[in-house]
Amino acid sequence: ADKTGTRIKKAAYLLDNVFLLLYCDNYWPLNLKKMAEFYEKQKKYKAAKIYYQNVVDEYKDSSWASKALVKILEMTQKE
């Protein structure tokens, strides 16, 4: 029986649109903005760009999406 899948389905109304499921039973809300900023600070621009792009894709209508696009362009120039 797929207990994890059933539990996620039952809890779907509690979950954010983006989250990370670890070991099939641990929930961790994934803050894409913070992940992008972390990798940018570490000068891991390719990784940061992936997270910034996820912000753009997942939150198209947010004010942060346009800021993430600017960050992507800035980091492309640093590579």
mmCIF file as gemmi writes it, N, C-alpha and C atoms, coordinates in Angstrom:
data_model
loop_
_atom_site.group_PDB
_atom_site.id
_atom_site.type_symbol
_atom_site.label_atom_id
_atom_site.label_alt_id
_atom_site.label_comp_id
_atom_site.label_asym_id
_atom_site.label_entity_id
_atom_site.label_seq_id
_atom_site.pdbx_PDB_ins_code
_atom_site.Cartn_x
_atom_site.Cartn_y
_atom_site.Cartn_z
_atom_site.occupancy
_atom_site.B_iso_or_equiv
_atom_site.pdbx_formal_charge
_atom_site.auth_seq_id
_atom_site.auth_asym_id
_atom_site.pdbx_PDB_model_num
ATOM 1 N N . ALA Axp A 1 ? 0.843 -1.198 0 1 0 ? 1 A 1
ATOM 2 C CA . ALA Axp A 1 ? 0 0 0 1 0 ? 1 A 1
ATOM 3 C C . ALA Axp A 1 ? 0.879 1.248 0 1 0 ? 1 A 1
ATOM 4 N N . ASP Axp A 2 ? 0.436 2.26 -0.703 1 0 ? 2 A 1
ATOM 5 C CA . ASP Axp A 2 ? 1.179 3.528 -0.802 1 0 ? 2 A 1
ATOM 6 C C . ASP Axp A 2 ? 0.683 4.488 0.273 1 0 ? 2 A 1
ATOM 7 N N . LYS Axp A 3 ? 1.168 4.299 1.479 1 0 ? 3 A 1
ATOM 8 C CA . LYS Axp A 3 ? 0.711 5.134 2.596 1 0 ? 3 A 1
ATOM 9 C C . LYS Axp A 3 ? 1.168 6.577 2.449 1 0 ? 3 A 1
ATOM 10 N N . THR Axp A 4 ? 2.391 6.793 1.949 1 0 ? 4 A 1
ATOM 11 C CA . THR Axp A 4 ? 2.905 8.159 1.803 1 0 ? 4 A 1
ATOM 12 C C . THR Axp A 4 ? 2.058 8.945 0.822 1 0 ? 4 A 1
ATOM 13 N N . GLY Axp A 5 ? 1.765 8.365 -0.333 1 0 ? 5 A 1
ATOM 14 C CA . GLY Axp A 5 ? 0.951 9.039 -1.336 1 0 ? 5 A 1
ATOM 15 C C . GLY Axp A 5 ? -0.432 9.379 -0.811 1 0 ? 5 A 1
ATOM 16 N N . THR Axp A 6 ? -1.025 8.457 -0.083 1 0 ? 6 A 1
ATOM 17 C CA . THR Axp A 6 ? -2.35 8.687 0.501 1 0 ? 6 A 1
ATOM 18 C C . THR Axp A 6 ? -2.296 9.817 1.521 1 0 ? 6 A 1
ATOM 19 N N . ARG Axp A 7 ? -1.269 9.828 2.335 1 0 ? 7 A 1
ATOM 20 C CA . ARG Axp A 7 ? -1.134 10.885 3.347 1 0 ? 7 A 1
ATOM 21 C C . ARG Axp A 7 ? -0.941 12.252 2.704 1 0 ? 7 A 1
ATOM 22 N N . ILE Axp A 8 ? -0.141 12.311 1.646 1 0 ? 8 A 1
ATOM 23 C CA . ILE Axp A 8 ? 0.072 13.59 0.954 1 0 ? 8 A 1
ATOM 24 C C . ILE Axp A 8 ? -1.233 14.067 0.34 1 0 ? 8 A 1
ATOM 25 N N . LYS Axp A 9 ? -1.946 13.168 -0.28 1 0 ? 9 A 1
ATOM 26 C CA . LYS Axp A 9 ? -3.224 13.532 -0.901 1 0 ? 9 A 1
ATOM 27 C C . LYS Axp A 9 ? -4.201 14.075 0.14 1 0 ? 9 A 1
ATOM 28 N N . LYS Axp A 10 ? -4.262 13.449 1.295 1 0 ? 10 A 1
ATOM 29 C CA . LYS Axp A 10 ? -5.155 13.909 2.356 1 0 ? 10 A 1
ATOM 30 C C . LYS Axp A 10 ? -4.723 15.258 2.927 1 0 ? 10 A 1
ATOM 31 N N . ALA Axp A 11 ? -3.418 15.531 2.912 1 0 ? 11 A 1
ATOM 32 C CA . ALA Axp A 11 ? -2.885 16.776 3.48 1 0 ? 11 A 1
ATOM 33 C C . ALA Axp A 11 ? -2.68 17.856 2.422 1 0 ? 11 A 1
ATOM 34 N N . ALA Axp A 12 ? -3.067 17.622 1.195 1 0 ? 12 A 1
ATOM 35 C CA . ALA Axp A 12 ? -2.791 18.547 0.088 1 0 ? 12 A 1
ATOM 36 C C . ALA Axp A 12 ? -3.239 19.972 0.391 1 0 ? 12 A 1
ATOM 37 N N . TYR Axp A 13 ? -4.349 20.127 1.054 1 0 ? 13 A 1
ATOM 38 C CA . TYR Axp A 13 ? -4.848 21.474 1.361 1 0 ? 13 A 1
ATOM 39 C C . TYR Axp A 13 ? -3.946 22.219 2.347 1 0 ? 13 A 1
ATOM 40 N N . LEU Axp A 14 ? -3.074 21.525 3.023 1 0 ? 14 A 1
ATOM 41 C CA . LEU Axp A 14 ? -2.151 22.138 3.98 1 0 ? 14 A 1
ATOM 42 C C . LEU Axp A 14 ? -0.808 22.521 3.352 1 0 ? 14 A 1
ATOM 43 N N . LEU Axp A 15 ? -0.519 22.005 2.175 1 0 ? 15 A 1
ATOM 44 C CA . LEU Axp A 15 ? 0.803 22.149 1.572 1 0 ? 15 A 1
ATOM 45 C C . LEU Axp A 15 ? 0.891 23.372 0.677 1 0 ? 15 A 1
ATOM 46 N N . ASP Axp A 16 ? 2.092 23.958 0.622 1 0 ? 16 A 1
ATOM 47 C CA . ASP Axp A 16 ? 2.378 25.006 -0.348 1 0 ? 16 A 1
ATOM 48 C C . ASP Axp A 16 ? 2.506 24.36 -1.724 1 0 ? 16 A 1
ATOM 49 N N . ASN Axp A 17 ? 2.517 25.192 -2.759 1 0 ? 17 A 1
ATOM 50 C CA . ASN Axp A 17 ? 2.677 24.662 -4.114 1 0 ? 17 A 1
ATOM 51 C C . ASN Axp A 17 ? 4.041 24.024 -4.322 1 0 ? 17 A 1
ATOM 52 N N . VAL Axp A 18 ? 5.054 24.496 -3.596 1 0 ? 18 A 1
ATOM 53 C CA . VAL Axp A 18 ? 6.415 23.985 -3.74 1 0 ? 18 A 1
ATOM 54 C C . VAL Axp A 18 ? 6.882 23.454 -2.396 1 0 ? 18 A 1
ATOM 55 N N . PHE Axp A 19 ? 7.289 22.205 -2.378 1 0 ? 19 A 1
ATOM 56 C CA . PHE Axp A 19 ? 7.841 21.609 -1.166 1 0 ? 19 A 1
ATOM 57 C C . PHE Axp A 19 ? 8.74 20.453 -1.557 1 0 ? 19 A 1
ATOM 58 N N . LEU Axp A 20 ? 9.524 19.993 -0.616 1 0 ? 20 A 1
ATOM 59 C CA . LEU Axp A 20 ? 10.436 18.889 -0.859 1 0 ? 20 A 1
ATOM 60 C C . LEU Axp A 20 ? 10.033 17.742 0.052 1 0 ? 20 A 1
ATOM 61 N N . LEU Axp A 21 ? 9.896 16.569 -0.522 1 0 ? 21 A 1
ATOM 62 C CA . LEU Axp A 21 ? 9.548 15.385 0.242 1 0 ? 21 A 1
ATOM 63 C C . LEU Axp A 21 ? 10.815 14.55 0.402 1 0 ? 21 A 1
ATOM 64 N N . LEU Axp A 22 ? 11.257 14.351 1.629 1 0 ? 22 A 1
ATOM 65 C CA . LEU Axp A 22 ? 12.491 13.627 1.912 1 0 ? 22 A 1
ATOM 66 C C . LEU Axp A 22 ? 12.186 12.243 2.466 1 0 ? 22 A 1
ATOM 67 N N . TYR Axp A 23 ? 12.887 11.247 2.003 1 0 ? 23 A 1
ATOM 68 C CA . TYR Axp A 23 ? 12.733 9.88 2.504 1 0 ? 23 A 1
ATOM 69 C C . TYR Axp A 23 ? 11.277 9.442 2.544 1 0 ? 23 A 1
ATOM 70 N N . CYS Axp A 24 ? 10.51 10 1.654 1 0 ? 24 A 1
ATOM 71 C CA . CYS Axp A 24 ? 9.109 9.632 1.452 1 0 ? 24 A 1
ATOM 72 C C . CYS Axp A 24 ? 8.181 9.915 2.629 1 0 ? 24 A 1
ATOM 73 N N . ASP Axp A 25 ? 8.69 10.476 3.712 1 0 ? 25 A 1
ATOM 74 C CA . ASP Axp A 25 ? 7.757 10.776 4.801 1 0 ? 25 A 1
ATOM 75 C C . ASP Axp A 25 ? 8.129 12.022 5.602 1 0 ? 25 A 1
ATOM 76 N N . ASN Axp A 26 ? 9.148 12.749 5.177 1 0 ? 26 A 1
ATOM 77 C CA . ASN Axp A 26 ? 9.52 13.994 5.849 1 0 ? 26 A 1
ATOM 78 C C . ASN Axp A 26 ? 9.186 15.169 4.943 1 0 ? 26 A 1
ATOM 79 N N . TYR Axp A 27 ? 8.488 16.127 5.473 1 0 ? 27 A 1
ATOM 80 C CA . TYR Axp A 27 ? 8.072 17.302 4.705 1 0 ? 27 A 1
ATOM 81 C C . TYR Axp A 27 ? 8.969 18.48 5.043 1 0 ? 27 A 1
ATOM 82 N N . TRP Axp A 28 ? 9.427 19.202 4.028 1 0 ? 28 A 1
ATOM 83 C CA . TRP Axp A 28 ? 10.232 20.4 4.235 1 0 ? 28 A 1
ATOM 84 C C . TRP Axp A 28 ? 9.768 21.468 3.262 1 0 ? 28 A 1
ATOM 85 N N . PRO Axp A 29 ? 9.179 22.563 3.758 1 0 ? 29 A 1
ATOM 86 C CA . PRO Axp A 29 ? 8.782 23.634 2.847 1 0 ? 29 A 1
ATOM 87 C C . PRO Axp A 29 ? 10.024 24.251 2.221 1 0 ? 29 A 1
ATOM 88 N N . LEU Axp A 30 ? 10.025 24.361 0.911 1 0 ? 30 A 1
ATOM 89 C CA . LEU Axp A 30 ? 11.191 24.828 0.176 1 0 ? 30 A 1
ATOM 90 C C . LEU Axp A 30 ? 11.01 26.291 -0.187 1 0 ? 30 A 1
ATOM 91 N N . ASN Axp A 31 ? 11.851 27.153 0.376 1 0 ? 31 A 1
ATOM 92 C CA . ASN Axp A 31 ? 11.805 28.576 0.075 1 0 ? 31 A 1
ATOM 93 C C . ASN Axp A 31 ? 12.775 28.841 -1.074 1 0 ? 31 A 1
ATOM 94 N N . LEU Axp A 32 ? 12.221 28.928 -2.288 1 0 ? 32 A 1
ATOM 95 C CA . LEU Axp A 32 ? 13.051 29.072 -3.481 1 0 ? 32 A 1
ATOM 96 C C . LEU Axp A 32 ? 13.901 30.33 -3.435 1 0 ? 32 A 1
ATOM 97 N N . LYS Axp A 33 ? 13.33 31.405 -2.944 1 0 ? 33 A 1
ATOM 98 C CA . LYS Axp A 33 ? 14.059 32.677 -2.876 1 0 ? 33 A 1
ATOM 99 C C . LYS Axp A 33 ? 15.291 32.544 -1.986 1 0 ? 33 A 1
ATOM 100 N N . LYS Axp A 34 ? 15.12 31.947 -0.818 1 0 ? 34 A 1
ATOM 101 C CA . LYS Axp A 34 ? 16.251 31.787 0.101 1 0 ? 34 A 1
ATOM 102 C C . LYS Axp A 34 ? 17.307 30.846 -0.459 1 0 ? 34 A 1
ATOM 103 N N . MET Axp A 35 ? 16.873 29.804 -1.154 1 0 ? 35 A 1
ATOM 104 C CA . MET Axp A 35 ? 17.831 28.883 -1.766 1 0 ? 35 A 1
ATOM 105 C C . MET Axp A 35 ? 18.64 29.607 -2.844 1 0 ? 35 A 1
ATOM 106 N N . ALA Axp A 36 ? 17.967 30.399 -3.659 1 0 ? 36 A 1
ATOM 107 C CA . ALA Axp A 36 ? 18.657 31.154 -4.715 1 0 ? 36 A 1
ATOM 108 C C . ALA Axp A 36 ? 19.662 32.121 -4.105 1 0 ? 36 A 1
ATOM 109 N N . GLU Axp A 37 ? 19.241 32.834 -3.068 1 0 ? 37 A 1
ATOM 110 C CA . GLU Axp A 37 ? 20.127 33.797 -2.413 1 0 ? 37 A 1
ATOM 111 C C . GLU Axp A 37 ? 21.336 33.105 -1.784 1 0 ? 37 A 1
ATOM 112 N N . PHE Axp A 38 ? 21.123 31.939 -1.197 1 0 ? 38 A 1
ATOM 113 C CA . PHE Axp A 38 ? 22.219 31.187 -0.597 1 0 ? 38 A 1
ATOM 114 C C . PHE Axp A 38 ? 23.275 30.848 -1.645 1 0 ? 38 A 1
ATOM 115 N N . TYR Axp A 39 ? 22.826 30.273 -2.769 1 0 ? 39 A 1
ATOM 116 C CA . TYR Axp A 39 ? 23.775 29.884 -3.806 1 0 ? 39 A 1
ATOM 117 C C . TYR Axp A 39 ? 24.435 31.096 -4.456 1 0 ? 39 A 1
ATOM 118 N N . GLU Axp A 40 ? 23.708 32.168 -4.582 1 0 ? 40 A 1
ATOM 119 C CA . GLU Axp A 40 ? 24.312 33.392 -5.132 1 0 ? 40 A 1
ATOM 120 C C . GLU Axp A 40 ? 25.423 33.9 -4.21 1 0 ? 40 A 1
ATOM 121 N N . LYS Axp A 41 ? 25.15 33.886 -2.92 1 0 ? 41 A 1
ATOM 122 C CA . LYS Axp A 41 ? 26.147 34.341 -1.94 1 0 ? 41 A 1
ATOM 123 C C . LYS Axp A 41 ? 27.403 33.461 -1.982 1 0 ? 41 A 1
ATOM 124 N N . GLN Axp A 42 ? 27.211 32.179 -2.273 1 0 ? 42 A 1
ATOM 125 C CA . GLN Axp A 42 ? 28.332 31.244 -2.369 1 0 ? 42 A 1
ATOM 126 C C . GLN Axp A 42 ? 29.034 31.329 -3.734 1 0 ? 42 A 1
ATOM 127 N N . LYS Axp A 43 ? 28.545 32.212 -4.583 1 0 ? 43 A 1
ATOM 128 C CA . LYS Axp A 43 ? 29.048 32.384 -5.958 1 0 ? 43 A 1
ATOM 129 C C . LYS Axp A 43 ? 28.876 31.126 -6.793 1 0 ? 43 A 1
ATOM 130 N N . LYS Axp A 44 ? 27.841 30.385 -6.491 1 0 ? 44 A 1
ATOM 131 C CA . LYS Axp A 44 ? 27.448 29.207 -7.269 1 0 ? 44 A 1
ATOM 132 C C . LYS Axp A 44 ? 26.297 29.654 -8.174 1 0 ? 44 A 1
ATOM 133 N N . TYR Axp A 45 ? 26.663 30.433 -9.18 1 0 ? 45 A 1
ATOM 134 C CA . TYR Axp A 45 ? 25.664 31.137 -9.979 1 0 ? 45 A 1
ATOM 135 C C . TYR Axp A 45 ? 24.756 30.209 -10.773 1 0 ? 45 A 1
ATOM 136 N N . LYS Axp A 46 ? 25.282 29.116 -11.273 1 0 ? 46 A 1
ATOM 137 C CA . LYS Axp A 46 ? 24.433 28.193 -12.03 1 0 ? 46 A 1
ATOM 138 C C . LYS Axp A 46 ? 23.332 27.623 -11.145 1 0 ? 46 A 1
ATOM 139 N N . ALA Axp A 47 ? 23.673 27.232 -9.942 1 0 ? 47 A 1
ATOM 140 C CA . ALA Axp A 47 ? 22.671 26.708 -9.007 1 0 ? 47 A 1
ATOM 141 C C . ALA Axp A 47 ? 21.674 27.799 -8.63 1 0 ? 47 A 1
ATOM 142 N N . ALA Axp A 48 ? 22.167 28.991 -8.363 1 0 ? 48 A 1
ATOM 143 C CA . ALA Axp A 48 ? 21.285 30.103 -8.005 1 0 ? 48 A 1
ATOM 144 C C . ALA Axp A 48 ? 20.305 30.404 -9.126 1 0 ? 48 A 1
ATOM 145 N N . LYS Axp A 49 ? 20.786 30.37 -10.351 1 0 ? 49 A 1
ATOM 146 C CA . LYS Axp A 49 ? 19.915 30.656 -11.495 1 0 ? 49 A 1
ATOM 147 C C . LYS Axp A 49 ? 18.784 29.639 -11.607 1 0 ? 49 A 1
ATOM 148 N N . ILE Axp A 50 ? 19.06 28.396 -11.267 1 0 ? 50 A 1
ATOM 149 C CA . ILE Axp A 50 ? 18.01 27.369 -11.3 1 0 ? 50 A 1
ATOM 150 C C . ILE Axp A 50 ? 16.899 27.733 -10.326 1 0 ? 50 A 1
ATOM 151 N N . TYR Axp A 51 ? 17.262 28.132 -9.116 1 0 ? 51 A 1
ATOM 152 C CA . TYR Axp A 51 ? 16.244 28.487 -8.12 1 0 ? 51 A 1
ATOM 153 C C . TYR Axp A 51 ? 15.526 29.783 -8.481 1 0 ? 51 A 1
ATOM 154 N N . TYR Axp A 52 ? 16.261 30.768 -8.991 1 0 ? 52 A 1
ATOM 155 C CA . TYR Axp A 52 ? 15.612 32.004 -9.431 1 0 ? 52 A 1
ATOM 156 C C . TYR Axp A 52 ? 14.629 31.711 -10.568 1 0 ? 52 A 1
ATOM 157 N N . GLN Axp A 53 ? 15.016 30.825 -11.483 1 0 ? 53 A 1
ATOM 158 C CA . GLN Axp A 53 ? 14.109 30.476 -12.576 1 0 ? 53 A 1
ATOM 159 C C . GLN Axp A 53 ? 12.856 29.788 -12.044 1 0 ? 53 A 1
ATOM 160 N N . ASN Axp A 54 ? 13.012 28.973 -11.016 1 0 ? 54 A 1
ATOM 161 C CA . ASN Axp A 54 ? 11.847 28.345 -10.394 1 0 ? 54 A 1
ATOM 162 C C . ASN Axp A 54 ? 10.916 29.388 -9.787 1 0 ? 54 A 1
ATOM 163 N N . VAL Axp A 55 ? 11.489 30.434 -9.209 1 0 ? 55 A 1
ATOM 164 C CA . VAL Axp A 55 ? 10.667 31.531 -8.677 1 0 ? 55 A 1
ATOM 165 C C . VAL Axp A 55 ? 9.859 32.156 -9.808 1 0 ? 55 A 1
ATOM 166 N N . VAL Axp A 56 ? 10.519 32.409 -10.927 1 0 ? 56 A 1
ATOM 167 C CA . VAL Axp A 56 ? 9.846 33.006 -12.089 1 0 ? 56 A 1
ATOM 168 C C . VAL Axp A 56 ? 8.715 32.087 -12.566 1 0 ? 56 A 1
ATOM 169 N N . ASP Axp A 57 ? 9.008 30.8 -12.672 1 0 ? 57 A 1
ATOM 170 C CA . ASP Axp A 57 ? 8.03 29.843 -13.191 1 0 ? 57 A 1
ATOM 171 C C . ASP Axp A 57 ? 6.852 29.62 -12.243 1 0 ? 57 A 1
ATOM 172 N N . GLU Axp A 58 ? 7.143 29.521 -10.963 1 0 ? 58 A 1
ATOM 173 C CA . GLU Axp A 58 ? 6.102 29.188 -9.984 1 0 ? 58 A 1
ATOM 174 C C . GLU Axp A 58 ? 5.283 30.392 -9.509 1 0 ? 58 A 1
ATOM 175 N N . TYR Axp A 59 ? 5.876 31.58 -9.561 1 0 ? 59 A 1
ATOM 176 C CA . TYR Axp A 59 ? 5.219 32.776 -9.008 1 0 ? 59 A 1
ATOM 177 C C . TYR Axp A 59 ? 5.217 33.906 -10.03 1 0 ? 59 A 1
ATOM 178 N N . LYS Axp A 60 ? 4.756 33.599 -11.236 1 0 ? 60 A 1
ATOM 179 C CA . LYS Axp A 60 ? 4.785 34.529 -12.373 1 0 ? 60 A 1
ATOM 180 C C . LYS Axp A 60 ? 4.211 35.903 -12.057 1 0 ? 60 A 1
ATOM 181 N N . ASP Axp A 61 ? 3.153 35.944 -11.285 1 0 ? 61 A 1
ATOM 182 C CA . ASP Axp A 61 ? 2.446 37.201 -11.026 1 0 ? 61 A 1
ATOM 183 C C . ASP Axp A 61 ? 2.938 37.937 -9.784 1 0 ? 61 A 1
ATOM 184 N N . SER Axp A 62 ? 3.987 37.449 -9.166 1 0 ? 62 A 1
ATOM 185 C CA . SER Axp A 62 ? 4.476 38.092 -7.947 1 0 ? 62 A 1
ATOM 186 C C . SER Axp A 62 ? 5.506 39.169 -8.273 1 0 ? 62 A 1
ATOM 187 N N . SER Axp A 63 ? 5.705 40.06 -7.325 1 0 ? 63 A 1
ATOM 188 C CA . SER Axp A 63 ? 6.739 41.092 -7.509 1 0 ? 63 A 1
ATOM 189 C C . SER Axp A 63 ? 8.13 40.463 -7.49 1 0 ? 63 A 1
ATOM 190 N N . TRP Axp A 64 ? 8.271 39.334 -6.836 1 0 ? 64 A 1
ATOM 191 C CA . TRP Axp A 64 ? 9.572 38.698 -6.76 1 0 ? 64 A 1
ATOM 192 C C . TRP Axp A 64 ? 9.983 38.091 -8.103 1 0 ? 64 A 1
ATOM 193 N N . ALA Axp A 65 ? 9.031 37.697 -8.952 1 0 ? 65 A 1
ATOM 194 C CA . ALA Axp A 65 ? 9.365 37.086 -10.24 1 0 ? 65 A 1
ATOM 195 C C . ALA Axp A 65 ? 10.188 38.042 -11.101 1 0 ? 65 A 1
ATOM 196 N N . SER Axp A 66 ? 9.8 39.304 -11.145 1 0 ? 66 A 1
ATOM 197 C CA . SER Axp A 66 ? 10.563 40.267 -11.951 1 0 ? 66 A 1
ATOM 198 C C . SER Axp A 66 ? 11.948 40.505 -11.354 1 0 ? 66 A 1
ATOM 199 N N . LYS Axp A 67 ? 12.049 40.502 -10.038 1 0 ? 67 A 1
ATOM 200 C CA . LYS Axp A 67 ? 13.352 40.656 -9.384 1 0 ? 67 A 1
ATOM 201 C C . LYS Axp A 67 ? 14.24 39.439 -9.662 1 0 ? 67 A 1
ATOM 202 N N . ALA Axp A 68 ? 13.634 38.273 -9.696 1 0 ? 68 A 1
ATOM 203 C CA . ALA Axp A 68 ? 14.392 37.054 -9.977 1 0 ? 68 A 1
ATOM 204 C C . ALA Axp A 68 ? 14.948 37.081 -11.398 1 0 ? 68 A 1
ATOM 205 N N . LEU Axp A 69 ? 14.168 37.6 -12.336 1 0 ? 69 A 1
ATOM 206 C CA . LEU Axp A 69 ? 14.657 37.726 -13.719 1 0 ? 69 A 1
ATOM 207 C C . LEU Axp A 69 ? 15.882 38.634 -13.801 1 0 ? 69 A 1
ATOM 208 N N . VAL Axp A 70 ? 15.85 39.725 -13.058 1 0 ? 70 A 1
ATOM 209 C CA . VAL Axp A 70 ? 17.001 40.631 -13.022 1 0 ? 70 A 1
ATOM 210 C C . VAL Axp A 70 ? 18.215 39.901 -12.457 1 0 ? 70 A 1
ATOM 211 N N . LYS Axp A 71 ? 18.008 39.139 -11.39 1 0 ? 71 A 1
ATOM 212 C CA . LYS Axp A 71 ? 19.108 38.391 -10.776 1 0 ? 71 A 1
ATOM 213 C C . LYS Axp A 71 ? 19.704 37.39 -11.77 1 0 ? 71 A 1
ATOM 214 N N . ILE Axp A 72 ? 18.853 36.728 -12.536 1 0 ? 72 A 1
ATOM 215 C CA . ILE Axp A 72 ? 19.326 35.767 -13.53 1 0 ? 72 A 1
ATOM 216 C C . ILE Axp A 72 ? 20.223 36.469 -14.545 1 0 ? 72 A 1
ATOM 217 N N . LEU Axp A 73 ? 19.794 37.615 -15.017 1 0 ? 73 A 1
ATOM 218 C CA . LEU Axp A 73 ? 20.597 38.369 -15.991 1 0 ? 73 A 1
ATOM 219 C C . LEU Axp A 73 ? 21.927 38.822 -15.391 1 0 ? 73 A 1
ATOM 220 N N . GLU Axp A 74 ? 21.898 39.3 -14.159 1 0 ? 74 A 1
ATOM 221 C CA . GLU Axp A 74 ? 23.127 39.719 -13.494 1 0 ? 74 A 1
ATOM 222 C C . GLU Axp A 74 ? 24.124 38.565 -13.366 1 0 ? 74 A 1
ATOM 223 N N . MET Axp A 75 ? 23.63 37.412 -12.971 1 0 ? 75 A 1
ATOM 224 C CA . MET Axp A 75 ? 24.528 36.269 -12.78 1 0 ? 75 A 1
ATOM 225 C C . MET Axp A 75 ? 25.042 35.707 -14.095 1 0 ? 75 A 1
ATOM 226 N N . THR Axp A 76 ? 24.241 35.821 -15.145 1 0 ? 76 A 1
ATOM 227 C CA . THR Axp A 76 ? 24.698 35.373 -16.459 1 0 ? 76 A 1
ATOM 228 C C . THR Axp A 76 ? 25.936 36.177 -16.881 1 0 ? 76 A 1
ATOM 229 N N . GLN Axp A 77 ? 25.971 37.443 -16.514 1 0 ? 77 A 1
ATOM 230 C CA . GLN Axp A 77 ? 27.117 38.296 -16.851 1 0 ? 77 A 1
ATOM 231 C C . GLN Axp A 77 ? 28.34 37.954 -16.003 1 0 ? 77 A 1
ATOM 232 N N . LYS Axp A 78 ? 28.129 37.361 -14.825 1 0 ? 78 A 1
ATOM 233 C CA . LYS Axp A 78 ? 29.242 37.009 -13.938 1 0 ? 78 A 1
ATOM 234 C C . LYS Axp A 78 ? 29.881 35.672 -14.303 1 0 ? 78 A 1
ATOM 235 N N . GLU Axp A 79 ? 29.163 34.858 -15.043 1 0 ? 79 A 1
ATOM 236 C CA . GLU Axp A 79 ? 29.691 33.523 -15.387 1 0 ? 79 A 1
ATOM 237 C C . GLU Axp A 79 ? 30.8 33.607 -16.406 1 0 ? 79 A 1
